[in-house]
mmCIF file of N, CA and C in Angstrom:
data_model
loop_
_atom_site.group_PDB
_atom_site.id
_atom_site.type_symbol
_atom_site.label_atom_id
_atom_site.label_comp_id
_atom_site.label_asym_id
_atom_site.label_seq_id
_atom_site.Cartn_x
_atom_site.Cartn_y
_atom_site.Cartn_z
ATOM 1 N N MET E 1 0.817 -1.218 0.157
ATOM 2 C CA MET E 1 0.087 0.093 0.053
ATOM 3 C C MET E 1 0.820 1.307 0.087
ATOM 4 N N GLU E 2 0.945 2.131 -0.861
ATOM 5 C CA GLU E 2 1.272 3.511 -0.794
ATOM 6 C C GLU E 2 0.818 4.398 0.146
ATOM 7 N N VAL E 3 1.535 5.097 0.617
ATOM 8 C CA VAL E 3 1.674 6.329 1.704
ATOM 9 C C VAL E 3 0.237 7.117 1.210
ATOM 10 N N TYR E 4 -0.204 7.503 0.330
ATOM 11 C CA TYR E 4 -1.469 8.106 -0.076
ATOM 12 C C TYR E 4 -2.460 7.469 0.077
ATOM 13 N N GLU E 5 -2.522 5.900 -0.378
ATOM 14 C CA GLU E 5 -3.344 5.029 0.039
ATOM 15 C C GLU E 5 -3.832 5.057 1.481
ATOM 16 N N ALA E 6 -3.015 4.657 2.211
ATOM 17 C CA ALA E 6 -3.276 4.454 3.689
ATOM 18 C C ALA E 6 -3.502 5.819 4.186
ATOM 19 N N LEU E 7 -3.081 6.904 3.633
ATOM 20 C CA LEU E 7 -3.804 8.229 4.203
ATOM 21 C C LEU E 7 -5.198 8.236 3.905
ATOM 22 N N ARG E 8 -5.449 8.246 2.753
ATOM 23 C CA ARG E 8 -6.687 8.096 2.355
ATOM 24 C C ARG E 8 -7.890 7.040 3.089
ATOM 25 N N GLU E 9 -7.186 5.956 3.194
ATOM 26 C CA GLU E 9 -7.844 4.960 4.349
ATOM 27 C C GLU E 9 -8.115 5.584 5.553
ATOM 28 N N TYR E 10 -7.170 5.950 6.070
ATOM 29 C CA TYR E 10 -7.319 6.910 7.298
ATOM 30 C C TYR E 10 -8.651 8.018 7.354
ATOM 31 N N ILE E 11 -8.323 8.777 6.714
ATOM 32 C CA ILE E 11 -9.246 9.923 6.603
ATOM 33 C C ILE E 11 -10.734 9.195 6.240
ATOM 34 N N ASP E 12 -10.835 8.400 5.213
ATOM 35 C CA ASP E 12 -12.127 7.595 5.074
ATOM 36 C C ASP E 12 -12.831 7.109 6.333
ATOM 37 N N SER E 13 -12.179 6.318 7.226
ATOM 38 C CA SER E 13 -12.290 5.579 8.058
ATOM 39 C C SER E 13 -12.904 6.589 9.200
ATOM 40 N N LYS E 14 -12.012 7.572 9.339
ATOM 41 C CA LYS E 14 -12.508 8.569 10.424
ATOM 42 C C LYS E 14 -13.878 9.563 10.031
ATOM 43 N N GLY E 15 -14.072 9.458 8.752
ATOM 44 C CA GLY E 15 -15.219 10.168 8.274
ATOM 45 C C GLY E 15 -14.903 11.725 8.379
ATOM 46 N N ILE E 16 -13.705 11.934 7.858
ATOM 47 C CA ILE E 16 -13.186 13.454 7.833
ATOM 48 C C ILE E 16 -13.525 13.643 6.410
ATOM 49 N N LYS E 17 -14.081 14.973 6.190
ATOM 50 C CA LYS E 17 -14.120 15.605 4.803
ATOM 51 C C LYS E 17 -12.868 16.324 4.206
ATOM 52 N N GLN E 18 -12.784 15.871 3.025
ATOM 53 C CA GLN E 18 -11.554 16.371 2.318
ATOM 54 C C GLN E 18 -11.752 17.961 2.464
ATOM 55 N N THR E 19 -12.792 18.513 2.270
ATOM 56 C CA THR E 19 -12.756 19.949 2.542
ATOM 57 C C THR E 19 -12.213 20.363 3.768
ATOM 58 N N ALA E 20 -12.633 20.081 4.954
ATOM 59 C CA ALA E 20 -12.099 20.366 6.004
ATOM 60 C C ALA E 20 -10.454 20.247 6.259
ATOM 61 N N ILE E 21 -10.159 19.246 5.711
ATOM 62 C CA ILE E 21 -8.495 19.184 5.722
ATOM 63 C C ILE E 21 -7.978 20.220 4.764
ATOM 64 N N ALA E 22 -8.337 20.478 3.478
ATOM 65 C CA ALA E 22 -7.800 21.220 2.677
ATOM 66 C C ALA E 22 -7.835 22.624 3.236
ATOM 67 N N GLU E 23 -9.104 23.044 3.953
ATOM 68 C CA GLU E 23 -9.241 24.210 4.754
ATOM 69 C C GLU E 23 -8.008 24.544 5.729
ATOM 70 N N LYS E 24 -7.747 23.584 6.500
ATOM 71 C CA LYS E 24 -6.938 23.776 7.696
ATOM 72 C C LYS E 24 -5.558 23.814 7.193
ATOM 73 N N CYS E 25 -5.175 23.287 6.024
ATOM 74 C CA CYS E 25 -3.925 22.929 5.179
ATOM 75 C C CYS E 25 -3.610 24.164 4.424
ATOM 76 N N GLY E 26 -4.487 24.781 4.088
ATOM 77 C CA GLY E 26 -4.467 25.972 3.068
ATOM 78 C C GLY E 26 -4.215 25.345 1.790
ATOM 79 N N ILE E 27 -4.801 24.141 1.517
ATOM 80 C CA ILE E 27 -4.529 23.830 -0.113
ATOM 81 C C ILE E 27 -5.938 23.642 -0.804
ATOM 82 N N ASN E 28 -5.821 23.555 -1.931
ATOM 83 C CA ASN E 28 -7.146 23.463 -2.724
ATOM 84 C C ASN E 28 -7.706 22.234 -2.523
ATOM 85 N N VAL E 29 -9.096 21.943 -2.581
ATOM 86 C CA VAL E 29 -9.734 20.568 -2.341
ATOM 87 C C VAL E 29 -9.228 19.586 -3.485
ATOM 88 N N LYS E 30 -9.217 20.259 -4.560
ATOM 89 C CA LYS E 30 -8.951 19.356 -5.691
ATOM 90 C C LYS E 30 -7.543 18.997 -5.740
ATOM 91 N N SER E 31 -6.769 19.696 -5.231
ATOM 92 C CA SER E 31 -5.413 19.000 -5.216
ATOM 93 C C SER E 31 -5.119 17.936 -4.550
ATOM 94 N N LEU E 32 -6.069 18.094 -2.943
ATOM 95 C CA LEU E 32 -5.760 17.196 -1.920
ATOM 96 C C LEU E 32 -6.408 15.950 -2.581
ATOM 97 N N ASN E 33 -7.728 16.011 -3.452
ATOM 98 C CA ASN E 33 -8.541 14.923 -3.637
ATOM 99 C C ASN E 33 -7.216 14.199 -4.768
ATOM 100 N N ALA E 34 -6.702 14.927 -5.699
ATOM 101 C CA ALA E 34 -5.699 14.319 -6.462
ATOM 102 C C ALA E 34 -4.651 13.683 -5.982
ATOM 103 N N ILE E 35 -4.224 14.236 -4.779
ATOM 104 C CA ILE E 35 -2.796 13.429 -4.006
ATOM 105 C C ILE E 35 -3.635 12.196 -3.586
ATOM 106 N N LEU E 36 -4.777 12.136 -2.925
ATOM 107 C CA LEU E 36 -5.464 11.126 -2.268
ATOM 108 C C LEU E 36 -5.783 9.976 -3.286
ATOM 109 N N LYS E 37 -5.980 10.315 -4.653
ATOM 110 C CA LYS E 37 -6.084 9.374 -5.408
ATOM 111 C C LYS E 37 -4.953 8.776 -6.224
ATOM 112 N N GLY E 38 -3.911 9.261 -5.691
ATOM 113 C CA GLY E 38 -2.429 8.979 -6.432
ATOM 114 C C GLY E 38 -1.962 9.607 -7.870
ATOM 115 N N ARG E 39 -2.782 10.768 -8.496
ATOM 116 C CA ARG E 39 -2.808 11.277 -9.456
ATOM 117 C C ARG E 39 -1.613 12.445 -9.522
ATOM 118 N N VAL E 40 -1.618 12.997 -8.149
ATOM 119 C CA VAL E 40 -0.382 13.972 -8.070
ATOM 120 C C VAL E 40 0.521 13.425 -6.844
ATOM 121 N N ALA E 41 1.662 13.883 -7.025
ATOM 122 C CA ALA E 41 2.738 12.940 -6.045
ATOM 123 C C ALA E 41 2.666 13.661 -4.678
ATOM 124 N N LEU E 42 2.605 12.931 -3.704
ATOM 125 C CA LEU E 42 2.525 13.508 -2.367
ATOM 126 C C LEU E 42 4.069 14.100 -1.784
ATOM 127 N N LYS E 43 4.155 15.279 -1.844
ATOM 128 C CA LYS E 43 5.435 15.663 -1.185
ATOM 129 C C LYS E 43 5.521 15.590 0.136
ATOM 130 N N ALA E 44 6.662 15.540 0.726
ATOM 131 C CA ALA E 44 7.021 15.564 2.084
ATOM 132 C C ALA E 44 6.273 16.740 2.758
ATOM 133 N N ASP E 45 6.418 17.930 2.687
ATOM 134 C CA ASP E 45 5.870 19.049 3.162
ATOM 135 C C ASP E 45 4.327 18.932 3.028
ATOM 136 N N THR E 46 3.770 18.526 1.873
ATOM 137 C CA THR E 46 2.387 18.546 1.922
ATOM 138 C C THR E 46 1.968 17.335 2.943
ATOM 139 N N MET E 47 2.599 16.220 3.178
ATOM 140 C CA MET E 47 2.409 15.218 3.909
ATOM 141 C C MET E 47 2.287 15.695 5.424
ATOM 142 N N MET E 48 3.406 16.570 5.660
ATOM 143 C CA MET E 48 3.497 16.928 6.929
ATOM 144 C C MET E 48 2.115 17.749 7.539
ATOM 145 N N SER E 49 1.999 18.764 6.255
ATOM 146 C CA SER E 49 0.833 20.038 6.562
ATOM 147 C C SER E 49 -0.382 18.979 6.771
ATOM 148 N N ILE E 50 -0.877 17.892 5.844
ATOM 149 C CA ILE E 50 -2.083 17.255 6.108
ATOM 150 C C ILE E 50 -2.099 16.655 7.395
ATOM 151 N N CYS E 51 -0.906 15.960 7.723
ATOM 152 C CA CYS E 51 -0.966 15.310 9.246
ATOM 153 C C CYS E 51 -1.209 16.281 10.124
ATOM 154 N N TYR E 52 -0.179 17.237 10.383
ATOM 155 C CA TYR E 52 -0.166 17.955 11.398
ATOM 156 C C TYR E 52 -1.264 19.005 11.543
ATOM 157 N N LYS E 53 -1.303 19.616 10.585
ATOM 158 C CA LYS E 53 -2.525 20.871 10.586
ATOM 159 C C LYS E 53 -4.101 20.144 10.146
ATOM 160 N N GLY E 54 -4.201 19.209 9.157
ATOM 161 C CA GLY E 54 -5.376 18.800 8.712
ATOM 162 C C GLY E 54 -6.103 17.797 9.667
ATOM 163 N N LEU E 55 -5.114 16.747 10.168
ATOM 164 C CA LEU E 55 -5.501 15.715 11.156
ATOM 165 C C LEU E 55 -5.299 15.655 12.117
ATOM 166 N N GLY E 56 -4.182 16.509 12.675
ATOM 167 C CA GLY E 56 -3.716 16.707 14.053
ATOM 168 C C GLY E 56 -3.267 15.237 14.537
ATOM 169 N N ILE E 57 -2.412 14.443 13.563
ATOM 170 C CA ILE E 57 -1.606 13.418 13.757
ATOM 171 C C ILE E 57 -0.273 13.538 13.379
ATOM 172 N N ARG E 58 0.583 12.509 13.988
ATOM 173 C CA ARG E 58 2.029 12.506 13.424
ATOM 174 C C ARG E 58 1.898 11.653 12.201
ATOM 175 N N PRO E 59 2.547 12.022 11.160
ATOM 176 C CA PRO E 59 2.662 11.628 9.980
ATOM 177 C C PRO E 59 3.623 9.975 9.597
ATOM 178 N N GLU E 60 4.185 9.805 10.913
ATOM 179 C CA GLU E 60 5.115 8.590 11.215
ATOM 180 C C GLU E 60 4.098 7.591 10.889
ATOM 181 N N ILE E 61 3.159 7.508 11.526
ATOM 182 C CA ILE E 61 1.956 6.186 11.388
ATOM 183 C C ILE E 61 1.956 5.559 10.097
ATOM 184 N N PHE E 62 1.823 6.717 8.966
ATOM 185 C CA PHE E 62 1.829 6.180 7.476
ATOM 186 C C PHE E 62 3.010 5.736 6.862
ATOM 187 N N LEU E 63 4.228 6.282 7.440
ATOM 188 C CA LEU E 63 5.555 6.046 6.939
ATOM 189 C C LEU E 63 5.968 4.821 7.409
ATOM 190 N N ALA E 64 5.529 4.324 8.787
ATOM 191 C CA ALA E 64 5.993 3.148 9.339
ATOM 192 C C ALA E 64 5.615 1.897 8.695
ATOM 193 N N SER E 65 4.048 2.073 7.940
ATOM 194 C CA SER E 65 3.365 0.904 7.410
ATOM 195 C C SER E 65 4.146 0.852 6.085
ATOM 196 N N TYR E 66 4.326 1.727 5.521
ATOM 197 C CA TYR E 66 4.935 2.060 4.029
ATOM 198 C C TYR E 66 6.104 1.228 4.131
ATOM 199 N N SER E 67 6.933 1.609 5.054
ATOM 200 C CA SER E 67 8.517 0.950 5.350
ATOM 201 C C SER E 67 8.380 -0.577 5.559
ATOM 202 N N ASN E 68 7.420 -0.955 6.218
ATOM 203 C CA ASN E 68 7.348 -2.314 6.401
ATOM 204 C C ASN E 68 7.050 -3.072 5.049
ATOM 205 N N ILE E 69 6.278 -2.328 4.372
ATOM 206 C CA ILE E 69 5.954 -3.014 2.954
ATOM 207 C C ILE E 69 7.111 -3.199 2.031
ATOM 208 N N ILE E 70 7.723 -2.027 1.897
ATOM 209 C CA ILE E 70 8.680 -1.871 0.872
ATOM 210 C C ILE E 70 10.085 -2.783 1.376
ATOM 211 N N GLY E 71 10.040 -3.061 2.645
ATOM 212 C CA GLY E 71 11.258 -3.507 3.317
ATOM 213 C C GLY E 71 11.318 -5.371 2.896
ATOM 214 N N LYS E 72 10.008 -5.740 2.653
ATOM 215 C CA LYS E 72 9.821 -7.109 2.682
ATOM 216 C C LYS E 72 10.504 -7.656 1.196
#
């Protein structure tokens, strides 16, 4: 699972609206949607903003699961 997929699953599982995250992060909701669908690359600074500002969580939870997958 790619990082953007894990992020999207987390957001969906919590029932958080993409518009709310985009507003908190100061990014366009269409851009956020494209990131979460894998159409646009998820940059480190955007990931940090989504996690810290948009969701109030640490990004390591997504990176740890990704590193387990690619490490196999």
